[in-house]
Amino acid sequence: ETGVTQTPRHLVMGMTNKKSLKCEQHLGHNAMYWYKQSAKKPLELMFVYNFKEQTENNSVPSRFSPECPNSSHLFLHLHTLQPEDSALYLCASSLKAGGPPTYEQYFGPGTRLTVT
Amino acid sequence: TQLLEQSPQFLSIQEGENLTVYCNSSSVFSSLQWYRQEPGEGPVLLVTVVTGGEVKKLKRLTFQFGDARKDSSLHITAAQPGDTGLYLCAGVGGSARQLTFGSGTQLTVLP
């Protein structure tokens, strides 16, 4: 139990569906992250929020839309996805983004997304 | 773009054996982290190394940061089945100080 929860744990959606992934952290952190983990590829950073402000968008397609209403909650809204978007989507949090090198990131268990 | 290459990609050993996993880059990192990820879970931080040449020990795990802060290694002594998992190195660098992850080493320790 890392203090970061993600729901749902598994999601199957069609290419025309709209769904949302939810992440919640109970650690009092101020930075939250979305990562994509695909088979045979390194973890890819998608978005970074620091004190509710988006500070990083790593050229992510607009069919992925993040939302951070407060420092404890992070959402990833999905629409018109492609089969190649199937992956494990991981949420993480840290004390703050861009802090000293020793700031740890705590990861949630991920949402396994399958796009059909 | 900073890249981290891990080797080997896959490693299957018998319980009690020793092993070393490598993490290499042509870029300099201000610090380097090692994570372990088990099936169905997110990565869990094992250690952070900050100083070139630094060695940290965590029970049977020994982590080393290269003198030039471009590479790192993880050595496990007397591996146990509970060590099975995906080991990821991640470097901190660049102006944004974001993590760059390696592709991982999948370790299987057979009883």
Short mmCIF file of C-alpha atoms in Angstrom, two decimals:
data_model
loop_
_atom_site.label_atom_id
_atom_site.label_comp_id
_atom_site.label_asym_id
_atom_site.label_seq_id
_atom_site.Cartn_x
_atom_site.Cartn_y
_atom_site.Cartn_z
CA GLU A 1 0.00 0.00 0.00
CA THR A 2 1.80 3.12 -1.24
CA GLY A 3 -0.87 5.66 -0.37
CA VAL A 4 -1.80 6.15 -4.03
CA THR A 5 -4.98 4.51 -5.28
CA GLN A 6 -6.22 4.17 -8.84
CA THR A 7 -9.61 3.21 -10.20
CA PRO A 8 -10.62 1.28 -12.10
CA ARG A 9 -7.90 -1.36 -12.03
CA HIS A 10 -8.99 -2.76 -15.37
CA LEU A 11 -10.86 -1.07 -18.22
CA VAL A 12 -11.95 -2.30 -21.62
CA MET A 13 -13.31 0.33 -23.95
CA GLY A 14 -14.23 0.71 -27.57
CA MET A 15 -12.64 3.33 -29.78
CA THR A 16 -15.75 5.52 -29.65
CA ASN A 17 -16.21 5.41 -25.88
CA LYS A 18 -15.44 8.11 -23.35
CA LYS A 19 -14.06 7.02 -20.00
CA SER A 20 -12.05 8.48 -17.14
CA LEU A 21 -9.27 7.14 -14.95
CA LYS A 22 -9.04 8.34 -11.37
CA CYS A 23 -6.08 8.67 -9.05
CA GLU A 24 -6.08 9.72 -5.41
CA GLN A 25 -3.13 10.17 -3.08
CA HIS A 26 -3.30 10.26 0.72
CA LEU A 27 0.30 11.34 1.30
CA GLY A 28 -0.06 15.11 1.46
CA HIS A 29 1.97 15.48 -1.72
CA ASN A 30 1.73 18.44 -4.09
CA ALA A 31 2.83 16.89 -7.39
CA MET A 32 1.02 14.23 -9.38
CA TYR A 33 1.99 12.43 -12.56
CA TRP A 34 0.52 10.24 -15.28
CA TYR A 35 2.75 7.61 -16.90
CA LYS A 36 2.10 5.11 -19.68
CA GLN A 37 3.71 1.68 -19.46
CA SER A 38 3.63 -0.42 -22.63
CA ALA A 39 5.20 -3.79 -23.21
CA LYS A 40 8.85 -3.60 -24.21
CA LYS A 41 8.98 0.19 -23.82
CA PRO A 42 10.24 2.33 -20.95
CA LEU A 43 7.79 4.11 -18.71
CA GLU A 44 6.67 7.24 -20.55
CA LEU A 45 5.88 10.40 -18.63
CA MET A 46 2.64 11.92 -19.94
CA PHE A 47 1.66 14.79 -17.66
CA VAL A 48 2.93 16.53 -14.53
CA TYR A 49 0.89 18.66 -12.14
CA ASN A 50 2.59 20.71 -9.46
CA PHE A 51 0.32 22.44 -6.93
CA LYS A 52 -2.65 21.78 -9.30
CA GLU A 53 -0.94 23.48 -12.24
CA GLN A 54 0.07 21.46 -15.28
CA THR A 55 3.81 21.87 -15.72
CA GLU A 56 4.55 19.17 -18.26
CA ASN A 57 2.77 17.70 -21.29
CA ASN A 58 5.07 15.35 -23.14
CA SER A 59 3.46 15.75 -26.57
CA VAL A 60 0.53 13.61 -25.56
CA PRO A 61 -2.31 13.33 -28.13
CA SER A 62 -5.39 15.39 -27.33
CA ARG A 63 -7.50 12.24 -26.96
CA PHE A 64 -5.93 12.11 -23.48
CA SER A 65 -7.13 14.99 -21.31
CA PRO A 66 -5.86 15.36 -17.73
CA GLU A 67 -7.62 17.14 -14.90
CA CYS A 68 -6.28 18.00 -11.46
CA PRO A 69 -9.00 19.61 -9.30
CA ASN A 70 -6.82 19.59 -6.18
CA SER A 71 -3.47 18.24 -5.04
CA SER A 72 -4.97 14.93 -3.94
CA HIS A 73 -6.89 13.97 -7.06
CA LEU A 74 -5.90 13.45 -10.66
CA PHE A 75 -8.02 12.31 -13.57
CA LEU A 76 -7.26 11.19 -17.10
CA HIS A 77 -10.18 11.60 -19.46
CA LEU A 78 -10.11 9.33 -22.47
CA HIS A 79 -12.00 9.66 -25.76
CA THR A 80 -11.73 8.16 -29.23
CA LEU A 81 -8.71 6.09 -28.28
CA GLN A 82 -6.79 3.81 -30.62
CA PRO A 83 -5.85 0.15 -30.04
CA GLU A 84 -2.20 1.22 -29.65
CA ASP A 85 -3.24 3.18 -26.57
CA SER A 86 -3.76 -0.11 -24.75
CA ALA A 87 -1.28 -0.09 -21.85
CA LEU A 88 -0.90 0.16 -18.09
CA TYR A 89 -1.53 3.74 -16.98
CA LEU A 90 0.26 4.61 -13.77
CA CYS A 91 -0.32 7.54 -11.49
CA ALA A 92 2.38 8.77 -9.13
CA SER A 93 2.80 11.53 -6.59
CA SER A 94 5.73 13.27 -4.93
CA LEU A 95 6.25 16.02 -2.42
CA LYS A 96 6.68 18.47 -5.26
CA ALA A 97 7.81 18.35 -8.88
CA GLY A 98 11.28 19.44 -9.82
CA GLY A 99 12.44 19.27 -6.23
CA PRO A 100 15.79 18.06 -4.90
CA PRO A 101 17.00 14.82 -6.41
CA THR A 102 15.91 12.79 -3.44
CA TYR A 103 12.21 13.46 -3.83
CA GLU A 104 10.62 10.08 -4.23
CA GLN A 105 7.72 9.24 -6.48
CA TYR A 106 5.06 6.94 -5.08
CA PHE A 107 3.16 4.96 -7.66
CA GLY A 108 -0.36 3.62 -7.67
CA PRO A 109 -1.11 0.08 -8.88
CA GLY A 110 -2.14 1.29 -12.32
CA THR A 111 -5.14 0.88 -14.60
CA ARG A 112 -4.81 -1.82 -17.24
CA LEU A 113 -6.51 -0.31 -20.29
CA THR A 114 -7.53 -2.32 -23.33
CA VAL A 115 -8.91 -0.51 -26.36
CA THR A 116 -10.90 -2.70 -28.74
CA THR B 1 16.69 13.20 -25.08
CA GLN B 2 18.22 11.28 -22.18
CA LEU B 3 18.14 7.50 -22.60
CA LEU B 4 18.83 4.79 -20.06
CA GLU B 5 19.69 1.31 -21.27
CA GLN B 6 19.31 -1.62 -18.92
CA SER B 7 20.92 -5.01 -19.31
CA PRO B 8 20.10 -7.76 -19.34
CA GLN B 9 16.46 -7.42 -20.38
CA PHE B 10 15.58 -10.82 -18.93
CA LEU B 11 17.35 -12.85 -16.25
CA SER B 12 16.31 -16.23 -14.87
CA ILE B 13 18.42 -17.70 -12.09
CA GLN B 14 18.26 -20.29 -9.34
CA GLU B 15 17.70 -19.39 -5.73
CA GLY B 16 20.99 -18.64 -3.98
CA GLU B 17 22.82 -17.30 -7.03
CA ASN B 18 24.24 -13.79 -7.32
CA LEU B 19 23.37 -11.38 -10.11
CA THR B 20 24.12 -7.89 -11.39
CA VAL B 21 21.87 -5.60 -13.40
CA TYR B 22 23.30 -2.65 -15.29
CA CYS B 23 21.91 0.75 -16.17
CA ASN B 24 23.88 2.84 -18.67
CA SER B 25 23.53 6.20 -20.34
CA SER B 26 25.57 8.69 -22.31
CA SER B 27 23.97 11.47 -20.26
CA VAL B 28 24.89 12.69 -16.81
CA PHE B 29 22.22 12.45 -14.15
CA SER B 30 22.02 14.41 -10.91
CA SER B 31 20.75 11.30 -9.18
CA LEU B 32 19.58 7.84 -10.05
CA GLN B 33 16.83 5.73 -8.56
CA TRP B 34 16.09 2.00 -8.63
CA TYR B 35 12.54 0.68 -8.47
CA ARG B 36 11.06 -2.81 -8.32
CA GLN B 37 7.69 -3.56 -9.88
CA GLU B 38 5.72 -6.71 -9.18
CA PRO B 39 2.89 -7.98 -11.38
CA GLY B 40 -0.29 -5.98 -10.96
CA GLU B 41 1.44 -3.24 -8.99
CA GLY B 42 3.20 0.04 -9.62
CA PRO B 43 6.95 0.51 -9.20
CA VAL B 44 8.23 0.83 -5.64
CA LEU B 45 11.33 2.89 -4.93
CA LEU B 46 14.25 0.87 -3.55
CA VAL B 47 17.02 3.46 -3.36
CA THR B 48 18.29 6.81 -4.59
CA VAL B 49 21.99 7.38 -5.27
CA VAL B 50 23.20 10.94 -5.58
CA THR B 51 26.98 11.15 -5.46
CA GLY B 52 29.31 9.79 -8.15
CA GLY B 53 30.93 6.60 -6.85
CA GLU B 54 28.31 6.19 -4.13
CA VAL B 55 27.54 2.69 -2.91
CA LYS B 56 24.39 1.89 -0.94
CA LYS B 57 23.43 -1.42 0.61
CA LEU B 58 19.93 -2.60 1.34
CA LYS B 59 20.20 -6.04 2.95
CA ARG B 60 21.26 -8.33 0.06
CA LEU B 61 21.04 -5.54 -2.54
CA THR B 62 24.02 -3.33 -3.35
CA PHE B 63 23.58 -0.25 -5.53
CA GLN B 64 26.42 1.68 -7.09
CA PHE B 65 26.43 5.02 -8.94
CA GLY B 66 29.22 5.44 -11.46
CA ASP B 67 31.93 8.01 -10.85
CA ALA B 68 30.78 10.04 -13.86
CA ARG B 69 27.10 9.72 -12.83
CA LYS B 70 26.21 8.14 -16.18
CA ASP B 71 25.73 4.57 -15.06
CA SER B 72 24.61 2.43 -12.15
CA SER B 73 24.48 -1.19 -11.12
CA LEU B 74 22.37 -3.31 -8.83
CA HIS B 75 23.93 -6.43 -7.36
CA ILE B 76 21.83 -9.02 -5.53
CA THR B 77 23.53 -11.59 -3.34
CA ALA B 78 21.97 -15.00 -2.71
CA ALA B 79 18.82 -14.24 -4.68
CA GLN B 80 15.49 -15.46 -3.34
CA PRO B 81 12.16 -16.10 -5.12
CA GLY B 82 10.81 -12.99 -3.41
CA ASP B 83 13.30 -10.92 -5.43
CA THR B 84 11.39 -11.78 -8.61
CA GLY B 85 10.11 -8.68 -10.37
CA LEU B 86 10.82 -5.96 -12.90
CA TYR B 87 13.75 -3.79 -11.87
CA LEU B 88 13.72 -0.27 -13.26
CA CYS B 89 16.39 2.37 -13.07
CA ALA B 90 15.38 6.00 -13.41
CA GLY B 91 17.61 9.03 -13.80
CA VAL B 92 16.87 12.53 -12.60
CA GLY B 93 18.19 15.24 -14.87
CA GLY B 94 17.46 18.11 -17.17
CA SER B 95 15.99 21.44 -16.29
CA ALA B 96 12.64 19.95 -15.35
CA ARG B 97 14.22 17.35 -13.08
CA GLN B 98 11.84 14.69 -14.28
CA LEU B 99 12.51 10.97 -14.15
CA THR B 100 13.74 9.15 -17.25
CA PHE B 101 13.13 5.43 -16.92
CA GLY B 102 15.10 2.55 -18.35
CA SER B 103 13.30 -0.27 -20.13
CA GLY B 104 13.70 -2.60 -17.18
CA THR B 105 15.19 -5.98 -16.30
CA GLN B 106 12.73 -8.79 -15.67
CA LEU B 107 14.23 -11.01 -12.98
CA THR B 108 12.91 -14.47 -12.19
CA VAL B 109 14.39 -16.38 -9.26
CA LEU B 110 13.49 -20.05 -9.34
CA PRO B 111 13.16 -22.00 -6.08
#
